[in-house]
mmCIF file of C-alpha atoms in Angstrom:
data_model
loop_
_atom_site.group_PDB
_atom_site.id
_atom_site.type_symbol
_atom_site.label_atom_id
_atom_site.label_comp_id
_atom_site.label_asym_id
_atom_site.label_seq_id
_atom_site.Cartn_x
_atom_site.Cartn_y
_atom_site.Cartn_z
ATOM 1 C CA UNK A 208 145.065 129.487 128.819
ATOM 2 C CA UNK A 209 143.178 128.011 131.770
ATOM 3 C CA UNK A 210 141.492 124.624 131.684
ATOM 4 C CA UNK A 211 137.705 124.440 131.730
ATOM 5 C CA UNK A 212 135.614 121.751 133.394
ATOM 6 C CA UNK A 213 134.207 121.160 129.930
ATOM 7 C CA UNK A 214 137.470 120.800 128.043
ATOM 8 C CA UNK A 215 138.145 117.305 126.683
ATOM 9 C CA UNK A 216 141.013 115.327 128.157
ATOM 10 C CA UNK A 217 143.021 112.815 126.110
ATOM 11 C CA UNK A 218 144.934 109.916 127.651
ATOM 12 C CA UNK A 219 146.673 107.642 125.134
ATOM 13 C CA UNK A 220 144.115 107.400 122.308
ATOM 14 C CA UNK A 221 141.066 107.898 124.524
ATOM 15 C CA UNK A 222 139.441 111.324 124.756
ATOM 16 C CA UNK A 223 137.130 112.004 127.711
ATOM 17 C CA UNK A 224 134.604 114.716 126.764
ATOM 18 C CA UNK A 225 134.991 116.760 129.964
ATOM 19 C CA UNK A 226 136.787 116.906 133.329
ATOM 20 C CA UNK A 227 133.721 116.054 135.469
ATOM 21 C CA UNK A 228 134.059 112.438 136.535
ATOM 22 C CA UNK A 229 132.244 110.134 138.931
ATOM 23 C CA UNK A 230 134.340 108.086 141.371
ATOM 24 C CA UNK A 231 133.578 104.538 142.433
ATOM 25 C CA UNK A 232 130.817 104.443 145.055
ATOM 26 C CA UNK A 233 129.590 101.068 146.297
ATOM 27 C CA UNK A 234 125.873 100.340 145.999
ATOM 28 C CA UNK A 235 125.862 96.941 147.775
ATOM 29 C CA UNK A 236 123.023 95.813 145.540
ATOM 30 C CA UNK A 237 124.166 92.609 143.831
ATOM 31 C CA UNK A 238 123.010 89.148 144.844
ATOM 32 C CA UNK A 239 125.198 87.645 147.584
ATOM 33 C CA UNK A 240 125.497 84.139 146.186
ATOM 34 C CA UNK A 241 124.534 81.742 143.415
ATOM 35 C CA UNK A 242 124.812 82.430 139.689
ATOM 36 C CA UNK A 243 123.759 86.061 140.214
ATOM 37 C CA UNK A 244 126.521 86.832 142.731
ATOM 38 C CA UNK A 245 128.401 89.970 141.751
ATOM 39 C CA UNK A 246 126.205 90.507 138.676
ATOM 40 C CA UNK A 247 125.034 94.089 137.934
ATOM 41 C CA UNK A 248 121.283 94.553 138.334
ATOM 42 C CA UNK A 249 118.668 97.026 137.092
ATOM 43 C CA UNK A 250 119.646 99.254 140.028
ATOM 44 C CA UNK A 251 123.239 99.491 138.793
ATOM 45 C CA UNK A 252 122.063 100.243 135.267
ATOM 46 C CA UNK A 253 119.666 102.979 136.362
ATOM 47 C CA UNK A 254 122.190 104.463 138.800
ATOM 48 C CA UNK A 255 125.055 104.718 136.308
ATOM 49 C CA UNK A 256 122.900 105.523 133.271
ATOM 50 C CA UNK A 257 121.337 108.526 134.997
ATOM 51 C CA UNK A 258 124.748 110.113 135.596
ATOM 52 C CA UNK A 259 125.719 109.514 131.970
ATOM 53 C CA UNK A 260 122.526 111.164 130.726
ATOM 54 C CA UNK A 261 123.359 113.930 133.179
ATOM 55 C CA UNK A 262 126.543 114.780 131.305
ATOM 56 C CA UNK A 263 129.262 113.154 133.440
ATOM 57 C CA UNK A 264 132.350 112.683 131.265
ATOM 58 C CA UNK A 265 133.741 109.513 132.837
ATOM 59 C CA UNK A 266 132.065 107.108 135.252
ATOM 60 C CA UNK A 267 133.954 104.600 137.380
ATOM 61 C CA UNK A 268 131.962 101.605 138.604
ATOM 62 C CA UNK A 269 131.934 100.816 142.271
ATOM 63 C CA UNK A 270 134.794 98.686 143.627
ATOM 64 C CA UNK A 271 134.408 95.554 141.493
ATOM 65 C CA UNK A 272 135.930 92.464 143.040
ATOM 66 C CA UNK A 273 138.400 90.273 141.157
ATOM 67 C CA UNK A 274 137.251 87.221 143.160
ATOM 68 C CA UNK A 275 134.412 86.317 145.552
ATOM 69 C CA UNK A 276 136.792 86.628 148.508
ATOM 70 C CA UNK A 277 137.845 90.046 147.235
ATOM 71 C CA UNK A 278 134.460 91.628 147.930
ATOM 72 C CA UNK A 279 133.917 94.091 150.765
ATOM 73 C CA UNK A 280 130.422 92.726 151.350
ATOM 74 C CA UNK A 281 128.620 89.747 149.822
ATOM 75 C CA UNK A 282 126.556 92.297 147.872
ATOM 76 C CA UNK A 283 129.417 93.851 145.877
ATOM 77 C CA UNK A 284 129.834 93.714 142.123
ATOM 78 C CA UNK A 285 132.364 91.290 140.666
ATOM 79 C CA UNK A 286 134.155 90.620 137.402
ATOM 80 C CA UNK A 287 135.321 87.050 137.894
ATOM 81 C CA UNK A 288 132.899 85.263 135.515
ATOM 82 C CA UNK A 289 131.182 85.572 132.151
ATOM 83 C CA UNK A 290 127.693 86.233 133.567
ATOM 84 C CA UNK A 291 129.026 89.433 135.075
ATOM 85 C CA UNK A 292 130.629 90.407 131.772
ATOM 86 C CA UNK A 293 127.346 90.024 129.886
ATOM 87 C CA UNK A 294 125.433 92.140 132.397
ATOM 88 C CA UNK A 295 128.091 94.874 132.362
ATOM 89 C CA UNK A 296 127.863 95.180 128.550
ATOM 90 C CA UNK A 297 124.345 96.601 128.824
ATOM 91 C CA UNK A 298 125.717 99.346 131.079
ATOM 92 C CA UNK A 299 128.850 100.175 129.107
ATOM 93 C CA UNK A 300 126.895 100.277 125.840
ATOM 94 C CA UNK A 301 124.504 102.864 127.273
ATOM 95 C CA UNK A 302 127.251 104.993 128.803
ATOM 96 C CA UNK A 303 129.060 105.136 125.480
ATOM 97 C CA UNK A 304 125.819 106.053 123.701
ATOM 98 C CA UNK A 305 125.702 109.180 125.882
ATOM 99 C CA UNK A 306 129.317 110.090 125.157
ATOM 100 C CA UNK A 307 130.458 108.979 128.624
ATOM 101 C CA UNK A 308 133.618 106.908 129.097
ATOM 102 C CA UNK A 309 132.948 103.728 131.121
ATOM 103 C CA UNK A 310 135.694 102.876 133.626
ATOM 104 C CA UNK A 311 135.934 99.986 136.051
ATOM 105 C CA UNK A 312 137.624 99.907 139.435
ATOM 106 C CA UNK A 313 139.276 96.516 139.959
ATOM 107 C CA UNK A 314 139.448 95.730 143.648
ATOM 108 C CA UNK A 315 140.251 93.277 146.409
ATOM 109 C CA UNK A 316 139.111 94.121 149.935
ATOM 110 C CA UNK A 317 141.739 92.079 151.765
ATOM 111 C CA UNK A 318 141.364 92.275 155.548
ATOM 112 C CA UNK A 319 138.371 94.636 155.231
ATOM 113 C CA UNK A 320 136.315 91.955 153.477
ATOM 114 C CA UNK A 321 133.281 90.041 154.796
ATOM 115 C CA UNK A 322 131.203 92.881 156.224
ATOM 116 C CA UNK A 323 127.563 93.872 156.125
ATOM 117 C CA UNK A 324 126.168 96.619 153.923
ATOM 118 C CA UNK A 325 126.719 100.076 155.391
ATOM 119 C CA UNK A 326 123.044 100.504 156.256
ATOM 120 C CA UNK A 327 122.881 97.176 158.160
ATOM 121 C CA UNK A 328 124.337 97.427 161.670
ATOM 122 C CA UNK A 329 126.663 100.178 160.417
ATOM 123 C CA UNK A 330 128.483 97.745 158.135
ATOM 124 C CA UNK A 331 129.475 95.359 160.914
ATOM 125 C CA UNK A 332 131.934 92.534 160.172
ATOM 126 C CA UNK A 333 130.373 89.207 159.161
ATOM 127 C CA UNK A 334 132.134 86.260 160.784
ATOM 128 C CA UNK A 335 133.172 83.190 158.759
ATOM 129 C CA UNK A 336 130.544 81.008 160.464
ATOM 130 C CA UNK A 337 127.677 83.361 159.533
ATOM 131 C CA UNK A 338 125.705 83.100 156.306
ATOM 132 C CA UNK A 339 127.643 84.679 153.418
ATOM 133 C CA UNK A 340 130.707 85.210 155.629
ATOM 134 C CA UNK A 341 134.312 84.211 154.941
ATOM 135 C CA UNK A 342 137.799 84.531 156.403
ATOM 136 C CA UNK A 343 139.507 87.556 154.854
ATOM 137 C CA UNK A 344 143.162 87.698 153.834
ATOM 138 C CA UNK A 345 145.850 90.332 154.154
ATOM 139 C CA UNK A 346 149.574 90.975 153.993
ATOM 140 C CA UNK A 347 149.758 90.260 157.735
ATOM 141 C CA UNK A 348 147.569 88.411 160.240
ATOM 142 C CA UNK A 349 146.289 91.630 161.817
ATOM 143 C CA UNK A 350 142.622 92.620 161.858
ATOM 144 C CA UNK A 351 141.410 96.025 160.703
ATOM 145 C CA UNK A 352 139.747 96.545 164.100
ATOM 146 C CA UNK A 353 139.040 94.457 167.209
ATOM 147 C CA UNK A 354 135.591 93.680 165.783
ATOM 148 C CA UNK A 355 136.940 92.363 162.470
ATOM 149 C CA UNK A 356 137.993 88.776 161.794
ATOM 150 C CA UNK A 357 141.755 88.299 161.880
ATOM 151 C CA UNK A 358 142.820 87.729 158.265
ATOM 152 C CA UNK A 359 144.935 84.856 157.044
ATOM 153 C CA UNK A 360 148.392 86.089 156.089
ATOM 154 C CA UNK A 361 148.884 85.570 152.369
ATOM 155 C CA UNK A 362 151.624 83.246 151.197
ATOM 156 C CA UNK A 363 153.749 84.288 148.237
ATOM 157 C CA UNK A 364 151.945 81.677 146.135
ATOM 158 C CA UNK A 365 148.573 83.190 147.102
ATOM 159 C CA UNK A 366 149.867 86.673 146.305
ATOM 160 C CA UNK A 367 150.765 85.447 142.832
ATOM 161 C CA UNK A 368 147.287 84.008 142.401
ATOM 162 C CA UNK A 369 145.648 87.332 143.303
ATOM 163 C CA UNK A 370 147.891 89.118 140.804
ATOM 164 C CA UNK A 371 146.633 86.680 138.162
ATOM 165 C CA UNK A 372 143.043 87.377 139.255
ATOM 166 C CA UNK A 373 143.574 91.079 138.562
ATOM 167 C CA UNK A 374 144.830 90.236 135.076
ATOM 168 C CA UNK A 375 141.865 87.926 134.415
ATOM 169 C CA UNK A 376 139.474 90.595 135.691
ATOM 170 C CA UNK A 377 141.028 93.189 133.374
ATOM 171 C CA UNK A 378 140.565 90.863 130.388
ATOM 172 C CA UNK A 379 136.905 90.413 131.276
ATOM 173 C CA UNK A 380 136.476 94.149 131.827
ATOM 174 C CA UNK A 381 137.743 94.817 128.323
ATOM 175 C CA UNK A 382 135.328 92.220 126.953
ATOM 176 C CA UNK A 383 132.553 93.942 128.927
ATOM 177 C CA UNK A 384 133.190 97.199 127.071
ATOM 178 C CA UNK A 385 135.153 99.251 129.600
ATOM 179 C CA UNK A 386 137.652 101.767 128.243
ATOM 180 C CA UNK A 387 139.568 102.510 131.457
ATOM 181 C CA UNK A 388 140.815 100.064 134.084
ATOM 182 C CA UNK A 389 141.504 101.502 137.546
ATOM 183 C CA UNK A 390 143.453 99.541 140.173
ATOM 184 C CA UNK A 391 142.043 100.224 143.636
ATOM 185 C CA UNK A 392 145.054 100.957 145.813
ATOM 186 C CA UNK A 393 143.286 103.116 148.402
ATOM 187 C CA UNK A 394 140.925 103.188 151.398
ATOM 188 C CA UNK A 395 142.559 100.404 153.359
ATOM 189 C CA UNK A 396 141.831 97.614 150.892
ATOM 190 C CA UNK A 397 144.329 94.950 149.888
ATOM 191 C CA UNK A 398 146.720 96.892 147.654
ATOM 192 C CA UNK A 399 146.777 99.733 150.185
ATOM 193 C CA UNK A 400 147.335 97.205 152.974
ATOM 194 C CA UNK A 401 150.556 96.130 151.307
ATOM 195 C CA UNK A 402 151.637 99.749 150.768
ATOM 196 C CA UNK A 403 151.158 100.962 154.321
ATOM 197 C CA UNK A 404 153.439 100.077 157.247
ATOM 198 C CA UNK A 405 150.321 100.398 159.409
ATOM 199 C CA UNK A 406 149.011 97.123 157.941
ATOM 200 C CA UNK A 407 152.036 95.416 156.360
ATOM 201 C CA UNK A 408 154.378 93.788 158.876
ATOM 202 C CA UNK A 409 155.902 91.219 156.538
ATOM 203 C CA UNK A 410 159.599 90.437 156.611
ATOM 204 C CA UNK A 411 159.840 88.892 153.139
ATOM 205 C CA UNK A 412 160.143 90.625 149.758
ATOM 206 C CA UNK A 413 156.610 92.038 150.032
ATOM 207 C CA UNK A 414 157.217 93.993 153.229
ATOM 208 C CA UNK A 415 159.686 96.007 155.220
ATOM 209 C CA UNK A 416 161.231 98.638 152.976
ATOM 210 C CA UNK A 417 159.341 101.037 150.723
ATOM 211 C CA UNK A 418 160.442 98.933 147.741
ATOM 212 C CA UNK A 419 159.116 95.776 149.367
ATOM 213 C CA UNK A 420 155.777 97.314 150.311
ATOM 214 C CA UNK A 421 155.093 98.670 146.810
ATOM 215 C CA UNK A 422 156.050 95.384 145.116
ATOM 216 C CA UNK A 423 152.515 93.943 145.156
ATOM 217 C CA UNK A 424 151.002 97.162 143.777
ATOM 218 C CA UNK A 425 153.486 97.214 140.898
ATOM 219 C CA UNK A 426 152.903 93.522 140.149
ATOM 220 C CA UNK A 427 149.149 94.147 139.989
ATOM 221 C CA UNK A 428 149.640 97.152 137.705
ATOM 222 C CA UNK A 429 151.983 95.157 135.466
ATOM 223 C CA UNK A 430 149.445 92.317 135.283
ATOM 224 C CA UNK A 431 146.607 94.676 134.326
ATOM 225 C CA UNK A 432 148.744 96.659 131.871
ATOM 226 C CA UNK A 433 149.922 93.419 130.199
ATOM 227 C CA UNK A 434 146.368 92.566 129.117
ATOM 228 C CA UNK A 435 144.996 96.092 128.697
ATOM 229 C CA UNK A 436 145.336 97.597 125.191
ATOM 230 C CA UNK A 437 148.264 99.957 124.695
ATOM 231 C CA UNK A 438 145.926 102.642 123.368
ATOM 232 C CA UNK A 439 143.690 102.670 126.458
ATOM 233 C CA UNK A 440 144.582 104.155 129.865
ATOM 234 C CA UNK A 441 145.090 102.551 133.260
ATOM 235 C CA UNK A 442 144.355 104.543 136.440
ATOM 236 C CA UNK A 443 145.484 103.886 140.004
ATOM 237 C CA UNK A 444 143.510 105.070 143.030
ATOM 238 C CA UNK A 445 145.693 105.913 146.005
ATOM 239 C CA UNK A 446 145.188 107.044 149.573
ATOM 240 C CA UNK A 447 147.785 109.816 149.569
ATOM 241 C CA UNK A 448 148.047 109.763 153.363
ATOM 242 C CA UNK A 449 146.906 107.443 156.140
ATOM 243 C CA UNK A 450 146.269 110.449 158.433
ATOM 244 C CA UNK A 451 148.305 108.713 161.133
ATOM 245 C CA UNK A 452 150.015 111.165 163.447
ATOM 246 C CA UNK A 453 153.490 109.950 164.364
ATOM 247 C CA UNK A 454 153.338 109.719 168.119
ATOM 248 C CA UNK A 455 155.549 107.938 170.596
ATOM 249 C CA UNK A 456 152.602 106.601 172.564
ATOM 250 C CA UNK A 457 151.690 104.008 169.962
ATOM 251 C CA UNK A 458 154.668 104.144 167.617
ATOM 252 C CA UNK A 459 152.549 103.641 164.517
ATOM 253 C CA UNK A 460 153.866 104.504 161.099
ATOM 254 C CA UNK A 461 151.689 105.235 158.124
ATOM 255 C CA UNK A 462 151.761 105.994 154.423
ATOM 256 C CA UNK A 463 152.556 109.656 153.702
ATOM 257 C CA UNK A 464 152.143 112.174 150.890
ATOM 258 C CA UNK A 465 155.839 111.894 150.040
ATOM 259 C CA UNK A 466 155.457 108.108 149.800
ATOM 260 C CA UNK A 467 152.679 108.819 147.307
ATOM 261 C CA UNK A 468 154.948 111.022 145.205
ATOM 262 C CA UNK A 469 157.596 108.258 145.138
ATOM 263 C CA UNK A 470 154.948 105.683 144.222
ATOM 264 C CA UNK A 471 153.496 107.924 141.497
ATOM 265 C CA UNK A 472 156.845 108.007 139.714
ATOM 266 C CA UNK A 473 157.077 104.208 139.870
ATOM 267 C CA UNK A 474 153.496 103.759 138.686
ATOM 268 C CA UNK A 475 154.085 106.007 135.702
ATOM 269 C CA UNK A 476 157.131 103.947 134.739
ATOM 270 C CA UNK A 477 154.909 100.849 134.880
ATOM 271 C CA UNK A 478 152.272 102.250 132.510
ATOM 272 C CA UNK A 479 149.804 104.063 134.765
ATOM 273 C CA UNK A 480 148.317 107.109 133.033
ATOM 274 C CA UNK A 481 146.559 108.937 135.876
ATOM 275 C CA UNK A 482 146.554 108.931 139.681
ATOM 276 C CA UNK A 483 143.112 109.122 141.294
ATOM 277 C CA UNK A 484 143.957 110.767 144.622
ATOM 278 C CA UNK A 485 141.977 110.121 147.798
ATOM 279 C CA UNK A 486 143.096 109.597 151.424
ATOM 280 C CA UNK A 487 142.612 107.445 154.514
ATOM 281 C CA UNK A 488 140.982 104.112 155.269
ATOM 282 C CA UNK A 489 143.859 102.016 156.608
ATOM 283 C CA UNK A 490 142.932 102.298 160.304
ATOM 284 C CA UNK A 491 139.539 102.999 161.931
ATOM 285 C CA UNK A 492 140.758 105.687 164.336
ATOM 286 C CA UNK A 493 142.608 108.081 162.016
ATOM 287 C CA UNK A 494 142.001 111.774 162.698
ATOM 288 C CA UNK A 495 140.926 113.109 159.307
ATOM 289 C CA UNK A 496 140.843 116.854 158.774
ATOM 290 C CA UNK A 497 137.827 116.960 156.450
ATOM 291 C CA UNK A 498 136.414 120.047 154.762
ATOM 292 C CA UNK A 499 135.559 121.350 151.283
ATOM 293 C CA UNK A 500 138.247 120.157 148.870
ATOM 294 C CA UNK A 501 140.322 118.746 151.735
ATOM 295 C CA UNK A 502 142.033 116.158 149.538
ATOM 296 C CA UNK A 503 142.921 118.522 146.702
ATOM 297 C CA UNK A 504 146.322 119.517 148.184
ATOM 298 C CA UNK A 505 147.474 115.893 148.003
ATOM 299 C CA UNK A 506 146.598 115.671 144.305
ATOM 300 C CA UNK A 507 148.271 119.026 143.751
ATOM 301 C CA UNK A 508 151.492 117.768 145.374
ATOM 302 C CA UNK A 509 151.679 114.805 143.012
ATOM 303 C CA UNK A 510 150.930 117.011 140.013
ATOM 304 C CA UNK A 511 153.591 119.511 141.060
ATOM 305 C CA UNK A 512 156.331 116.988 141.863
ATOM 306 C CA UNK A 513 155.750 114.538 138.997
ATOM 307 C CA UNK A 514 154.422 114.773 135.465
ATOM 308 C CA UNK A 515 151.692 112.182 136.115
ATOM 309 C CA UNK A 516 148.162 113.537 135.536
ATOM 310 C CA UNK A 517 145.911 113.517 138.616
ATOM 311 C CA UNK A 518 142.232 113.602 139.472
ATOM 312 C CA UNK A 519 141.038 114.904 142.831
ATOM 313 C CA UNK A 520 138.089 114.049 145.041
ATOM 314 C CA UNK A 521 136.856 115.137 148.456
ATOM 315 C CA UNK A 522 133.851 117.369 149.215
ATOM 316 C CA UNK A 523 133.904 119.047 145.822
ATOM 317 C CA UNK A 524 130.316 120.219 145.505
ATOM 318 C CA UNK A 525 130.146 123.617 143.790
ATOM 319 C CA UNK A 526 130.834 124.308 140.081
ATOM 320 C CA UNK A 527 132.928 127.399 140.839
ATOM 321 C CA UNK A 528 134.969 125.408 143.373
ATOM 322 C CA UNK A 529 135.532 122.605 140.848
ATOM 323 C CA UNK A 530 136.486 125.063 138.114
ATOM 324 C CA UNK A 531 138.976 126.820 140.405
ATOM 325 C CA UNK A 532 140.776 123.515 141.086
ATOM 326 C CA UNK A 533 141.451 123.188 137.354
ATOM 327 C CA UNK A 534 142.127 126.875 136.719
ATOM 328 C CA UNK A 535 144.724 126.922 139.490
ATOM 329 C CA UNK A 536 146.413 123.827 138.064
ATOM 330 C CA UNK A 537 145.785 121.707 141.144
ATOM 331 C CA UNK A 538 144.349 118.728 139.232
ATOM 332 C CA UNK A 539 143.545 117.629 135.689
ATOM 333 C CA UNK A 540 140.026 116.411 136.495
ATOM 334 C CA UNK A 541 137.621 116.443 139.437
ATOM 335 C CA UNK A 542 135.727 113.489 140.833
ATOM 336 C CA UNK A 543 132.258 114.437 142.059
ATOM 337 C CA UNK A 544 131.005 111.804 144.490
ATOM 338 C CA UNK A 545 128.196 112.384 146.951
ATOM 339 C CA UNK A 546 127.020 115.488 145.137
ATOM 340 C CA UNK A 547 126.393 113.315 142.059
ATOM 341 C CA UNK A 548 124.374 110.943 144.219
ATOM 342 C CA UNK A 549 122.205 113.881 145.228
ATOM 343 C CA UNK A 550 122.067 115.346 141.718
ATOM 344 C CA UNK A 551 122.685 113.080 138.700
ATOM 345 C CA UNK A 552 122.557 116.164 136.463
ATOM 346 C CA UNK A 553 125.304 118.048 138.314
ATOM 347 C CA UNK A 554 127.380 118.401 135.131
ATOM 348 C CA UNK A 555 124.514 120.010 133.201
ATOM 349 C CA UNK A 556 123.747 122.360 136.087
ATOM 350 C CA UNK A 557 127.458 123.246 136.278
ATOM 351 C CA UNK A 558 127.402 124.133 132.585
ATOM 352 C CA UNK A 559 124.453 126.460 133.144
ATOM 353 C CA UNK A 560 126.149 128.054 136.154
ATOM 354 C CA UNK A 561 129.400 128.580 134.249
ATOM 355 C CA UNK A 562 127.589 129.662 131.055
ATOM 356 C CA UNK A 563 128.949 126.818 128.940
ATOM 357 C CA UNK A 564 126.924 125.174 126.186
ATOM 358 C CA UNK A 565 127.042 121.368 126.265
ATOM 359 C CA UNK A 566 125.284 118.647 124.246
ATOM 360 C CA UNK A 567 121.894 117.502 125.543
ATOM 361 C CA UNK A 568 120.238 114.127 124.896
ATOM 362 C CA UNK A 569 118.001 114.390 121.843
ATOM 363 C CA UNK A 570 115.080 113.109 123.897
ATOM 364 C CA UNK A 571 115.281 116.232 126.066
ATOM 365 C CA UNK A 572 115.082 118.703 123.175
ATOM 366 C CA UNK A 573 111.886 120.709 123.080
ATOM 367 C CA UNK A 574 110.170 121.577 119.823
#
């Protein structure tokens, strides 16, 4: 029997009402400083609430920083204080009222931190001596690009502190009403920086070998899992490949799909319930072969070679396309990104297209 986009999906004791999920997409709309820094606003409420009313089964907040220095831009959401928790409760309460599962993506930008919003000077780096700027950190003292500030290389003591920040953030996320915690290990941010030999040049226990490079990711997962309830799931978002072509001219090495399979097995042993599969982001000049569903094969590989459930993203725009991914057993759920920005009611339109009857908000019923 094939899986439908509108079949429920149970992980631990949590049942998601359908397989149409929204991935984290940054809005860069929080205050940059003061008591309101990192606090969700009316924009965040309206943005996320619309997709819940539109029938999306699970919604992941944008990358939500575990510390001020962990933000991508000064305008990112955060979960490092109680003011943020209180504001998030309004959002999670509404999502649950619509039958949508609220999930949070816990993140640290690492060396890609301290930049402008994407619509300001194309997201240029903000230097430490500019207003709202700071010196980023990373596994190694190597900048993301020549334009970016060179990060401070993290000491082992600082690594331990960031691991604790992830645990503290997970505790607050639970208090804020979230039912899924996702560790952001993709798109060239801090966890991914440790994973990839393109960014991690350490010679201590957090670098070098595959086992050394995944150590930080596993410590973060362990920290989150230790405070997250046993009956609720933990996700991990991964860049399944760095899209770095091995070539003798530059000698660069990158993270590969087979590395992802090895990591998936380790993550499952450490309590991760689903792998959210994306790609890229570790270097600015990667040659990415984009096209409809271009990241699905990477999710499919993990699903085929492990027994860890996967969700796929990447130019999935059409209901028939999304349904085929599930019917063919290539993923357990689909993450609809930019298409949900264009159409908050994508899930309801998909149901009409596929001739499936789904619940509608009472307020939309006609006499």
